[in-house]
JSON list of C-alpha atoms in Angstrom, two decimals:
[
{"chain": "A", "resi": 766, "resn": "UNK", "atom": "CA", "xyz": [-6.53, -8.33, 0.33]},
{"chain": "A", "resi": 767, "resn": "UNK", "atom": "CA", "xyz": [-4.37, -6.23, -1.87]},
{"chain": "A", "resi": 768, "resn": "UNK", "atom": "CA", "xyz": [-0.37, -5.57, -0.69]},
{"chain": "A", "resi": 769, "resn": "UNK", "atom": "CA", "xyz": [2.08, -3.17, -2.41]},
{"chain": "A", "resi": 770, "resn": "UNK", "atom": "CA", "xyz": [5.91, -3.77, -2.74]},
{"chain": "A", "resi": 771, "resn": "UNK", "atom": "CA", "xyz": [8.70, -1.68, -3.85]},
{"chain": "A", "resi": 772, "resn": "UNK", "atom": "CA", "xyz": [10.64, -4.29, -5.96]},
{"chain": "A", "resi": 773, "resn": "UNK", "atom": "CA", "xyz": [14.65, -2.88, -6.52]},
{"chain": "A", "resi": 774, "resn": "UNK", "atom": "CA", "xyz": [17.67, -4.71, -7.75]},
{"chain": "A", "resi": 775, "resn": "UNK", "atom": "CA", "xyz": [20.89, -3.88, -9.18]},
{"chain": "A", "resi": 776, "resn": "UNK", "atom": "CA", "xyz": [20.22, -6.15, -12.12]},
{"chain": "A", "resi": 777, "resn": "UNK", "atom": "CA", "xyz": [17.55, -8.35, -13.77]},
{"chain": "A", "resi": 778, "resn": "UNK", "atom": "CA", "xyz": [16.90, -10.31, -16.17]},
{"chain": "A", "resi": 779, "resn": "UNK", "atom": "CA", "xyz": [13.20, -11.38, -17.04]},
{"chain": "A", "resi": 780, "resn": "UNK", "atom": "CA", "xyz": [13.71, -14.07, -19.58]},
{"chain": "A", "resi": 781, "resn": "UNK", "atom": "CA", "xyz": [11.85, -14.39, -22.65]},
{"chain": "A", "resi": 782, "resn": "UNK", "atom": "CA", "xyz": [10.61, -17.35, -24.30]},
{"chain": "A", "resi": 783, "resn": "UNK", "atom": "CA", "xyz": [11.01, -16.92, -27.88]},
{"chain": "A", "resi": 784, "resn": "UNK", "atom": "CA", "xyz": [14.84, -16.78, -27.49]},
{"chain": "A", "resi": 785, "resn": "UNK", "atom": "CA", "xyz": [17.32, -20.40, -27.06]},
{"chain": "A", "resi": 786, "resn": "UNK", "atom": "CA", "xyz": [20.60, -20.08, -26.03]},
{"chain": "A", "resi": 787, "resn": "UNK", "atom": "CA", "xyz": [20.64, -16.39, -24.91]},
{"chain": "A", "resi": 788, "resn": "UNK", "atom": "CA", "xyz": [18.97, -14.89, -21.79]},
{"chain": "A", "resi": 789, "resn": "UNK", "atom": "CA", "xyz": [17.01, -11.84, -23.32]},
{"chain": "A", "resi": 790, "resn": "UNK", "atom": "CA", "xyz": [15.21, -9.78, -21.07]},
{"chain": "A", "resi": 791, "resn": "UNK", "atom": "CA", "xyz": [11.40, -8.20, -21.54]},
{"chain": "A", "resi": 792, "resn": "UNK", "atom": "CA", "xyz": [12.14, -4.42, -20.79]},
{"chain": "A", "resi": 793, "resn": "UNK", "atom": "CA", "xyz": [9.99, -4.77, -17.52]},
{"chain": "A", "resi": 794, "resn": "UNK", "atom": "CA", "xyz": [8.92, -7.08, -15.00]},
{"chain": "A", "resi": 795, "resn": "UNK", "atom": "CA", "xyz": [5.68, -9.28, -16.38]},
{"chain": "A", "resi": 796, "resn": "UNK", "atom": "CA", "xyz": [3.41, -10.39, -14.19]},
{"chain": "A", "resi": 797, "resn": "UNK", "atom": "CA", "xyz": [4.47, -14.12, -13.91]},
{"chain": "A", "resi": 798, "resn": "UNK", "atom": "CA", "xyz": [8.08, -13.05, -12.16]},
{"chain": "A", "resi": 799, "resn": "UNK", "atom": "CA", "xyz": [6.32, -10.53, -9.40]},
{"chain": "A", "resi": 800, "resn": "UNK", "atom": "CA", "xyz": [3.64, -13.25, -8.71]},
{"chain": "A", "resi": 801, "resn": "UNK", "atom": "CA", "xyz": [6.87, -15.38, -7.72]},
{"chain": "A", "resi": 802, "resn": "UNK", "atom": "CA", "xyz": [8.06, -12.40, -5.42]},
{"chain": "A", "resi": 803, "resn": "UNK", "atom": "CA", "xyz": [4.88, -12.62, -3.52]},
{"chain": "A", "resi": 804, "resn": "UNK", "atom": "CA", "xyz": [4.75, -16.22, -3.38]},
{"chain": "A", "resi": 805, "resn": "UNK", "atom": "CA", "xyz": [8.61, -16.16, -2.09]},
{"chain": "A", "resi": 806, "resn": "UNK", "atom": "CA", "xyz": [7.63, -14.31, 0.38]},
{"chain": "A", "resi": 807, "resn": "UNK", "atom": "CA", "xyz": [4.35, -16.71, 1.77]},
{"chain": "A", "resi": 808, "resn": "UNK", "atom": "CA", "xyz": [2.82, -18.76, -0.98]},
{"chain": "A", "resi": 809, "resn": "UNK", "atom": "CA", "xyz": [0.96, -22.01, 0.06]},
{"chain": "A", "resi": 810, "resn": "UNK", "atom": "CA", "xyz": [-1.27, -24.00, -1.80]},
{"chain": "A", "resi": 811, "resn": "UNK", "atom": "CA", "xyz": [-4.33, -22.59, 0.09]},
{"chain": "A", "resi": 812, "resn": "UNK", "atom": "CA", "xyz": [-3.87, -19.15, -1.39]},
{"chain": "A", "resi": 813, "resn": "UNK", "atom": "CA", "xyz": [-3.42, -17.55, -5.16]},
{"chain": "A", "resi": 814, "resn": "UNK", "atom": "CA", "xyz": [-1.92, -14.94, -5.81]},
{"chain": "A", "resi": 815, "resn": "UNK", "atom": "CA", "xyz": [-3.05, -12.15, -8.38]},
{"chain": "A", "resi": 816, "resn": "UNK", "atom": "CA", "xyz": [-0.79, -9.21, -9.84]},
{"chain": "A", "resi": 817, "resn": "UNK", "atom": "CA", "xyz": [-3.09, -6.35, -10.50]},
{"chain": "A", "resi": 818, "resn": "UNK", "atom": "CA", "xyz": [-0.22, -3.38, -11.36]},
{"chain": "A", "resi": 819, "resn": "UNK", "atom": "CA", "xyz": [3.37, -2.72, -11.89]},
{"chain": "A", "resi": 820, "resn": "UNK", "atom": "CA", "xyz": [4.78, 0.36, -11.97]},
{"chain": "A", "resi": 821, "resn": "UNK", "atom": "CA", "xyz": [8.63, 1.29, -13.46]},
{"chain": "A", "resi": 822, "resn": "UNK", "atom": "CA", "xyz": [9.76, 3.31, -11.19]},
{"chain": "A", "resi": 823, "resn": "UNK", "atom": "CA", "xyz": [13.30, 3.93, -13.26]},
{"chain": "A", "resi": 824, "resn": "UNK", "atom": "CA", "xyz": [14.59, 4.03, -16.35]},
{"chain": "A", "resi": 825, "resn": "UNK", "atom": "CA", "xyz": [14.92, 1.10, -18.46]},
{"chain": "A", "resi": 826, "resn": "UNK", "atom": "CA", "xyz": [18.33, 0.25, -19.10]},
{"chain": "A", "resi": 827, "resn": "UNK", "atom": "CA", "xyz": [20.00, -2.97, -20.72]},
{"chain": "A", "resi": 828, "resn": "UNK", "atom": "CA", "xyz": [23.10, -4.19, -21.44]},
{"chain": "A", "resi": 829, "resn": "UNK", "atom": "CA", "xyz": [25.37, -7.74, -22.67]},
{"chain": "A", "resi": 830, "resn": "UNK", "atom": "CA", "xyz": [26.75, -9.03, -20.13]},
{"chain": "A", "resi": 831, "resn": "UNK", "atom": "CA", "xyz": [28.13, -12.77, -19.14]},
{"chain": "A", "resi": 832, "resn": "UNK", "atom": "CA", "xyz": [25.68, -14.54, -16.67]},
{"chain": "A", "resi": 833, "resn": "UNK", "atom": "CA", "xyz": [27.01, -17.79, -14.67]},
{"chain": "A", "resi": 834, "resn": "UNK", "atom": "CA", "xyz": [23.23, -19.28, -14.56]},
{"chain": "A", "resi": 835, "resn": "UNK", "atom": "CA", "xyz": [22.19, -22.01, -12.24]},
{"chain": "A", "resi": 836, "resn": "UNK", "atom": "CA", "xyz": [25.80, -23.09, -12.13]},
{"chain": "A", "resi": 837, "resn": "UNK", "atom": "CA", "xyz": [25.29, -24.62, -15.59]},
{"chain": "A", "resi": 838, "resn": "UNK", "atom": "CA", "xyz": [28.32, -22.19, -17.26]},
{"chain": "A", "resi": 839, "resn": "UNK", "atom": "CA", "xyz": [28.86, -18.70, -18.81]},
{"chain": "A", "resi": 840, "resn": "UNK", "atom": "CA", "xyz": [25.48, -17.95, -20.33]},
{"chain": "A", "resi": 841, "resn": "UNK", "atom": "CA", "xyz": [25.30, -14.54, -22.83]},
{"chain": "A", "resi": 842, "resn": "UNK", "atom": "CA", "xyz": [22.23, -12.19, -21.36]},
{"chain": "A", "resi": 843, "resn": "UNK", "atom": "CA", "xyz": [20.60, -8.61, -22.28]},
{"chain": "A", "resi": 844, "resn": "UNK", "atom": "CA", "xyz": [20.21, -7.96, -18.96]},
{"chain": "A", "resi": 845, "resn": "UNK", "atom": "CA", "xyz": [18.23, -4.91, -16.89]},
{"chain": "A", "resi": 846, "resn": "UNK", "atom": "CA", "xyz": [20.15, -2.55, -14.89]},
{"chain": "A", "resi": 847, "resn": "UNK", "atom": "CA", "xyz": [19.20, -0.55, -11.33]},
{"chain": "A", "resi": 848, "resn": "UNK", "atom": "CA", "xyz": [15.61, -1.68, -11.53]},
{"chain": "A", "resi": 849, "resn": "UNK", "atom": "CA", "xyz": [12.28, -0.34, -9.37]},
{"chain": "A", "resi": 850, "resn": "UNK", "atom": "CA", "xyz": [9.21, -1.62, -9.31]},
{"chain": "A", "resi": 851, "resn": "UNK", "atom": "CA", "xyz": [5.73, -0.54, -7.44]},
{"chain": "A", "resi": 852, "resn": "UNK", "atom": "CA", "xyz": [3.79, -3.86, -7.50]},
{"chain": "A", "resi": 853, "resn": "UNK", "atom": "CA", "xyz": [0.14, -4.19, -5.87]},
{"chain": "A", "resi": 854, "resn": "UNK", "atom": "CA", "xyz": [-1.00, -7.94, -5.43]},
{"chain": "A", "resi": 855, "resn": "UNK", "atom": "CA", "xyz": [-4.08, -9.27, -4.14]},
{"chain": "A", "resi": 856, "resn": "UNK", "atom": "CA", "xyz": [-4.41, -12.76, -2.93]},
{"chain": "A", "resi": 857, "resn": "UNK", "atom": "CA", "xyz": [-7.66, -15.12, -2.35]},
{"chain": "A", "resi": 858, "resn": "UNK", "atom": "CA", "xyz": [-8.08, -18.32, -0.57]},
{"chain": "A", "resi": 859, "resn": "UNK", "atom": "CA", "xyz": [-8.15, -21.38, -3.02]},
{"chain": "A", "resi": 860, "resn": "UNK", "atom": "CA", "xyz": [-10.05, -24.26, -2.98]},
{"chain": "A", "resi": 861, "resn": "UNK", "atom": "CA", "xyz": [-7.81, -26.22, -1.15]},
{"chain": "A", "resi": 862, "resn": "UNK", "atom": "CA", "xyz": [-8.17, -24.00, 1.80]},
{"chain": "A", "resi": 863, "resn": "UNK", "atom": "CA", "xyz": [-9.78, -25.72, 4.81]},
{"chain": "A", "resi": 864, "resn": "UNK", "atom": "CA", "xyz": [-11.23, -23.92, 7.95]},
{"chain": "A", "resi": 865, "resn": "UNK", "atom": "CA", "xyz": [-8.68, -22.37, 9.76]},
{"chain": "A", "resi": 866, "resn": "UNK", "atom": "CA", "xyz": [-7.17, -20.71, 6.78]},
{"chain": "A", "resi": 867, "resn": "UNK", "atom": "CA", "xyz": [-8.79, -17.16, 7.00]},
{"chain": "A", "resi": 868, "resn": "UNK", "atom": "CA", "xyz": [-7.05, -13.79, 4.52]},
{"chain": "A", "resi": 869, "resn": "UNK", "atom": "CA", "xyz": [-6.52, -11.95, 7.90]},
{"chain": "A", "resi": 870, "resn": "UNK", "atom": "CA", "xyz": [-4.42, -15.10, 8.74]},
{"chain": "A", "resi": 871, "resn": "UNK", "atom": "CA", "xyz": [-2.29, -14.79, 5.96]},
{"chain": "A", "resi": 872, "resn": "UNK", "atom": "CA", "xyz": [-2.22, -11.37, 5.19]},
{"chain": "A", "resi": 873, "resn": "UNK", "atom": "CA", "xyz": [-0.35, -11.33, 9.06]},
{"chain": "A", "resi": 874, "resn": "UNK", "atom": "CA", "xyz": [1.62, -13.74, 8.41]},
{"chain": "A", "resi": 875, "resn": "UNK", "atom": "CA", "xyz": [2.73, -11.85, 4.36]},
{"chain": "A", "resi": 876, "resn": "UNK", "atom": "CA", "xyz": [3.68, -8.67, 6.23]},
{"chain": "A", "resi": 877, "resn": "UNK", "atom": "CA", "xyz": [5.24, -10.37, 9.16]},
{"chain": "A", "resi": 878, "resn": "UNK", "atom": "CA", "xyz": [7.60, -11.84, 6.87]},
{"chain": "A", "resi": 879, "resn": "UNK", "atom": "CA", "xyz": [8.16, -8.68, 4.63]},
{"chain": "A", "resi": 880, "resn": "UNK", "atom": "CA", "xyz": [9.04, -6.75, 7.60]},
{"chain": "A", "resi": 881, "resn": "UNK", "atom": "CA", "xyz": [10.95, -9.69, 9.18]},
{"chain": "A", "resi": 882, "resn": "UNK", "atom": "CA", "xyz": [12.86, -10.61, 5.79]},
{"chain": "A", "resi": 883, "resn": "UNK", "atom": "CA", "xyz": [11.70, -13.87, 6.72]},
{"chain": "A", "resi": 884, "resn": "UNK", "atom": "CA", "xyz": [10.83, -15.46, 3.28]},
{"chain": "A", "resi": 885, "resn": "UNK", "atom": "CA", "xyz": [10.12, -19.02, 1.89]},
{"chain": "A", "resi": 886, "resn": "UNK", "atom": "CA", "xyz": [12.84, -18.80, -0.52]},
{"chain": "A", "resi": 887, "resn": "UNK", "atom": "CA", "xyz": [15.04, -15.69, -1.49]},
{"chain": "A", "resi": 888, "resn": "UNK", "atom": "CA", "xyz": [13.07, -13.19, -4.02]},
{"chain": "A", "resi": 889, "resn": "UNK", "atom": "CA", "xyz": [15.34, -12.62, -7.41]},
{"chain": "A", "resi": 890, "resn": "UNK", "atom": "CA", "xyz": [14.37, -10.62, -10.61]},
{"chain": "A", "resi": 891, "resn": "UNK", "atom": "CA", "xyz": [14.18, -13.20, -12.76]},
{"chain": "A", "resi": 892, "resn": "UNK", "atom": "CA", "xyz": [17.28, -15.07, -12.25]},
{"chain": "A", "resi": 893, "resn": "UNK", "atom": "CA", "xyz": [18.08, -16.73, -9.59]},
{"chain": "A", "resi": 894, "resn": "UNK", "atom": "CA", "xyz": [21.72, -14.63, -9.36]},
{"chain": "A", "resi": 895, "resn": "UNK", "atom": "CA", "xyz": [19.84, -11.61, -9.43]},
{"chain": "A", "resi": 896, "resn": "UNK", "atom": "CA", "xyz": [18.43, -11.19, -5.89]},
{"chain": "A", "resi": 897, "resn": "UNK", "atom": "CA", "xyz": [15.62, -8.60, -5.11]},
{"chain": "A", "resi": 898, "resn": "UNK", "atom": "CA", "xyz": [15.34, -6.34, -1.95]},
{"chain": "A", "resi": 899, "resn": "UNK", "atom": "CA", "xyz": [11.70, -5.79, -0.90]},
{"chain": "A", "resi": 900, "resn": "UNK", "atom": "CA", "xyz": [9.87, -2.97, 1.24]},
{"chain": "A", "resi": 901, "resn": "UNK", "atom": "CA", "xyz": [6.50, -3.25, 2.03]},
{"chain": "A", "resi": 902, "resn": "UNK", "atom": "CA", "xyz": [4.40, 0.09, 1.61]},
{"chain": "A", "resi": 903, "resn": "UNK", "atom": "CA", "xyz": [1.17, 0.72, 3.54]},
{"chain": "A", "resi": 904, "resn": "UNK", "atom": "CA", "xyz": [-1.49, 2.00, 2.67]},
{"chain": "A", "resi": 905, "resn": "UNK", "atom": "CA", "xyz": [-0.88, 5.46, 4.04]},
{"chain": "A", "resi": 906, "resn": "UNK", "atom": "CA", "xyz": [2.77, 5.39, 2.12]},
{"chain": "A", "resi": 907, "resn": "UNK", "atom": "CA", "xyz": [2.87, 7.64, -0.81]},
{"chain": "A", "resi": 908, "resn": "UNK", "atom": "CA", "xyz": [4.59, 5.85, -3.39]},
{"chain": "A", "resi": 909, "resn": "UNK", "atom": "CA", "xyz": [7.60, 6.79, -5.59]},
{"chain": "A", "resi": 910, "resn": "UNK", "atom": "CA", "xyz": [7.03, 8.46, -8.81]},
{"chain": "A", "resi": 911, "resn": "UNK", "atom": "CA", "xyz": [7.73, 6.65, -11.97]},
{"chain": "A", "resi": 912, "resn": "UNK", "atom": "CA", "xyz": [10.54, 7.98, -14.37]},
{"chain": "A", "resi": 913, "resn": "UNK", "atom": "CA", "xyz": [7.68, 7.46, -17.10]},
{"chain": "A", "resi": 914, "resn": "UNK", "atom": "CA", "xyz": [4.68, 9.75, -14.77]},
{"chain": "A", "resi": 915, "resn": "UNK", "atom": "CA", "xyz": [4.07, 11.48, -17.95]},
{"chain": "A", "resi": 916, "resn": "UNK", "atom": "CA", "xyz": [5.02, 8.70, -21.16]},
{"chain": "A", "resi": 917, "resn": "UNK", "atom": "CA", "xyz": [3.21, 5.72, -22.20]},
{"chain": "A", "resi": 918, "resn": "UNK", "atom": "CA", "xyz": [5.15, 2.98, -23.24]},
{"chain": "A", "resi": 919, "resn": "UNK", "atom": "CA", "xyz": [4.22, 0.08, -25.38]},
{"chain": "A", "resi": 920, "resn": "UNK", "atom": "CA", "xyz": [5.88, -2.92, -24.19]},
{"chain": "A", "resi": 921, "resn": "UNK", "atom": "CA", "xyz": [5.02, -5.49, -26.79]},
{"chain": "A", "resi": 922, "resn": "UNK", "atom": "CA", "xyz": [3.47, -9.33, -26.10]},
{"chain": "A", "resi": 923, "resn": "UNK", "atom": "CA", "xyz": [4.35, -10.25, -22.68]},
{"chain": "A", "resi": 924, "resn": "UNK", "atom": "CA", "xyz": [4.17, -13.28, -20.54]},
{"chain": "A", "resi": 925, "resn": "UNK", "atom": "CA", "xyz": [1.13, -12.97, -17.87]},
{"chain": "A", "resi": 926, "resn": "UNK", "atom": "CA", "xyz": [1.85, -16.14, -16.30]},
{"chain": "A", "resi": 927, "resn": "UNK", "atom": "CA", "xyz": [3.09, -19.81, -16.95]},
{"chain": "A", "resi": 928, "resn": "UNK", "atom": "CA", "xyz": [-0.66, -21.31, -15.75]},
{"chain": "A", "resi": 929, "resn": "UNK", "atom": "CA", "xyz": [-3.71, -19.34, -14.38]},
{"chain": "A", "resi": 930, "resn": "UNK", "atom": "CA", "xyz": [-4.26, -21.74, -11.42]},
{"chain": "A", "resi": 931, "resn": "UNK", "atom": "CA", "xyz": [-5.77, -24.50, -13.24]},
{"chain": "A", "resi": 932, "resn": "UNK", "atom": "CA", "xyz": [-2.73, -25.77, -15.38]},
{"chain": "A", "resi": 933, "resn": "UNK", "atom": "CA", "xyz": [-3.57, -24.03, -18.67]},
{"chain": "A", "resi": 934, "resn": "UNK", "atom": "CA", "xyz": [-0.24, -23.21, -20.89]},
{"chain": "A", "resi": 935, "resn": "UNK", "atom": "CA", "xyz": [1.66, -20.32, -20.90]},
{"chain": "A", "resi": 936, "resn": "UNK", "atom": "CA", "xyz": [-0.84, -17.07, -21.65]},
{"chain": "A", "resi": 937, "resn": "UNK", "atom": "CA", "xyz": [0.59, -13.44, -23.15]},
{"chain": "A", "resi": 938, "resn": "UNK", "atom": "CA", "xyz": [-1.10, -10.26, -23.41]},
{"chain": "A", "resi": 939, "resn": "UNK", "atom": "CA", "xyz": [-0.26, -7.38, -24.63]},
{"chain": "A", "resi": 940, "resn": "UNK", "atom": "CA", "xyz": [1.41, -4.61, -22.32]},
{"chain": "A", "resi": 941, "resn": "UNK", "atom": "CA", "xyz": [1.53, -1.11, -22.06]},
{"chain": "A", "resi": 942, "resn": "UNK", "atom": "CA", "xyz": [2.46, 1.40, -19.16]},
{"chain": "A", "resi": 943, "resn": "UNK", "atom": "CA", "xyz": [0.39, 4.43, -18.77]},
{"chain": "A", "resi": 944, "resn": "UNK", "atom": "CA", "xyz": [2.15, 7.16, -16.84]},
{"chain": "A", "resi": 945, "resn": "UNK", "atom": "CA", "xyz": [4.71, 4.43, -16.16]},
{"chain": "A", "resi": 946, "resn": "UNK", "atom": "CA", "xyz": [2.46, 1.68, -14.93]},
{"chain": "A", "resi": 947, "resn": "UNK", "atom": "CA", "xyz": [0.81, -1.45, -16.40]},
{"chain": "A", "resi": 948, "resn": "UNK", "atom": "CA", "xyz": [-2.43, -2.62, -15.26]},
{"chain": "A", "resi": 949, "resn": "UNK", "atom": "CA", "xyz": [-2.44, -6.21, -15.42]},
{"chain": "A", "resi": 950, "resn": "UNK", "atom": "CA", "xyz": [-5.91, -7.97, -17.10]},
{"chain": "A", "resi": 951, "resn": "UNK", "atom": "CA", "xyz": [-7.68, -10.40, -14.25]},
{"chain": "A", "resi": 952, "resn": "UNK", "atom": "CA", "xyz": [-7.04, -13.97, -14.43]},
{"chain": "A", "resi": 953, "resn": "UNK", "atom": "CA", "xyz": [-10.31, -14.86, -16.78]},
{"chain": "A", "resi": 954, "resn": "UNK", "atom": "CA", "xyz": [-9.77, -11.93, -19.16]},
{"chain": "A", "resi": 955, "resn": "UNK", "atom": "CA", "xyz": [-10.41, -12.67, -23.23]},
{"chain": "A", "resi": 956, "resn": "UNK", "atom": "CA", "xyz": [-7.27, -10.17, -23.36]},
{"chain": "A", "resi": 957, "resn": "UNK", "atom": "CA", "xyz": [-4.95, -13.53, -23.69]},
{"chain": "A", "resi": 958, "resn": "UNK", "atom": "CA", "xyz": [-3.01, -15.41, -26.24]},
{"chain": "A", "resi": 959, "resn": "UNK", "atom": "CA", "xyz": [-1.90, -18.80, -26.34]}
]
């Protein structure tokens, strides 16, 4: 059952790997850090979530600024500015789901807790300081236009996700956003890199 979110923040900072001591942000939101959205919002072991597209809905913009991160200090970080995003996720029942778990169970449950801002844990964009305000679009809801309708962008090697559901290593692939939106490869692509 797919869902789709309008993602906004005032700032965010989606932090890449290949830097130490700084914070450096990818230019967009990779998959890994909207699957966490969702699974703020209702993630339990008995369902996996999938990201299948994220749309920028704004401009990218980035700047320096000083970040006090998980209380550990001052921390430099390029971080994003007035963010959107248009994500669609899809969910399936994992293996660990028993009997009484059913999708039109949880799916109830999801948009109870969108509408109710009723979430596991607060939703942030990225960083934990960073906090993310969430609307849930139906189906019927025509969704905002993306600043980059009519570009393509190329967005470099990006993180897809930290493990794939069966505790593989960090996997990247390669993103791009056609008329502003990236369509993320399934789980089991050969699009990956280690």
């Amino acid at each position: 059952m797919a869902f789709r979110l309008l993602i906004r923040g005032d700032r965010a900072c989606f932090r890449r790997p290949e830097f130490g001591a700084d914070l450096v942000s990818y230019d967009a939101m990779p998959p890994v850090a909207a699957r966490n959205i969702f699974q703020a919002i209702h993630g339990p072991p008995s369902i996996r979530w999938a990201i299948e597209q994220i749309t920028i809905l704004h401009p990218i913009r980035s700047q320096w600024a000083k970040v006090d991160h998980r209380g550990a200090g001052t921390r430099r970080a390029n971080i994003l500015l007035d963010v959107g995003y248009l994500v669609t996720g899809r969910f399936d029942l994992t293996a660990v789901a028993d009997t009484t778990d059913t999708a039109a169970g949880h799916a109830g449950l999801f948009r109870r807790r969108v509408m109710q801002g009723r979430y596991r844990h607060p939703p942030f964009l990225g960083l934990t300081e960073f906090p993310a305000a969430i609307t849930l679009l139906d189906k019927d809801d025509m969704p905002p236009v993306s600043h980059y309708a009519s570009e393509s962008i190329d967005l470099g090697w990006m993180i897809y996700d930290t493990r794939n559901g069966l505790d593989h290593g960090a996997r990247f692939f390669r993103a791009s956003a056609v008329g502003g939106t990236m369509t993320i490869p399934p789980i089991d692509s050969s699009d990956f890199a280690s």
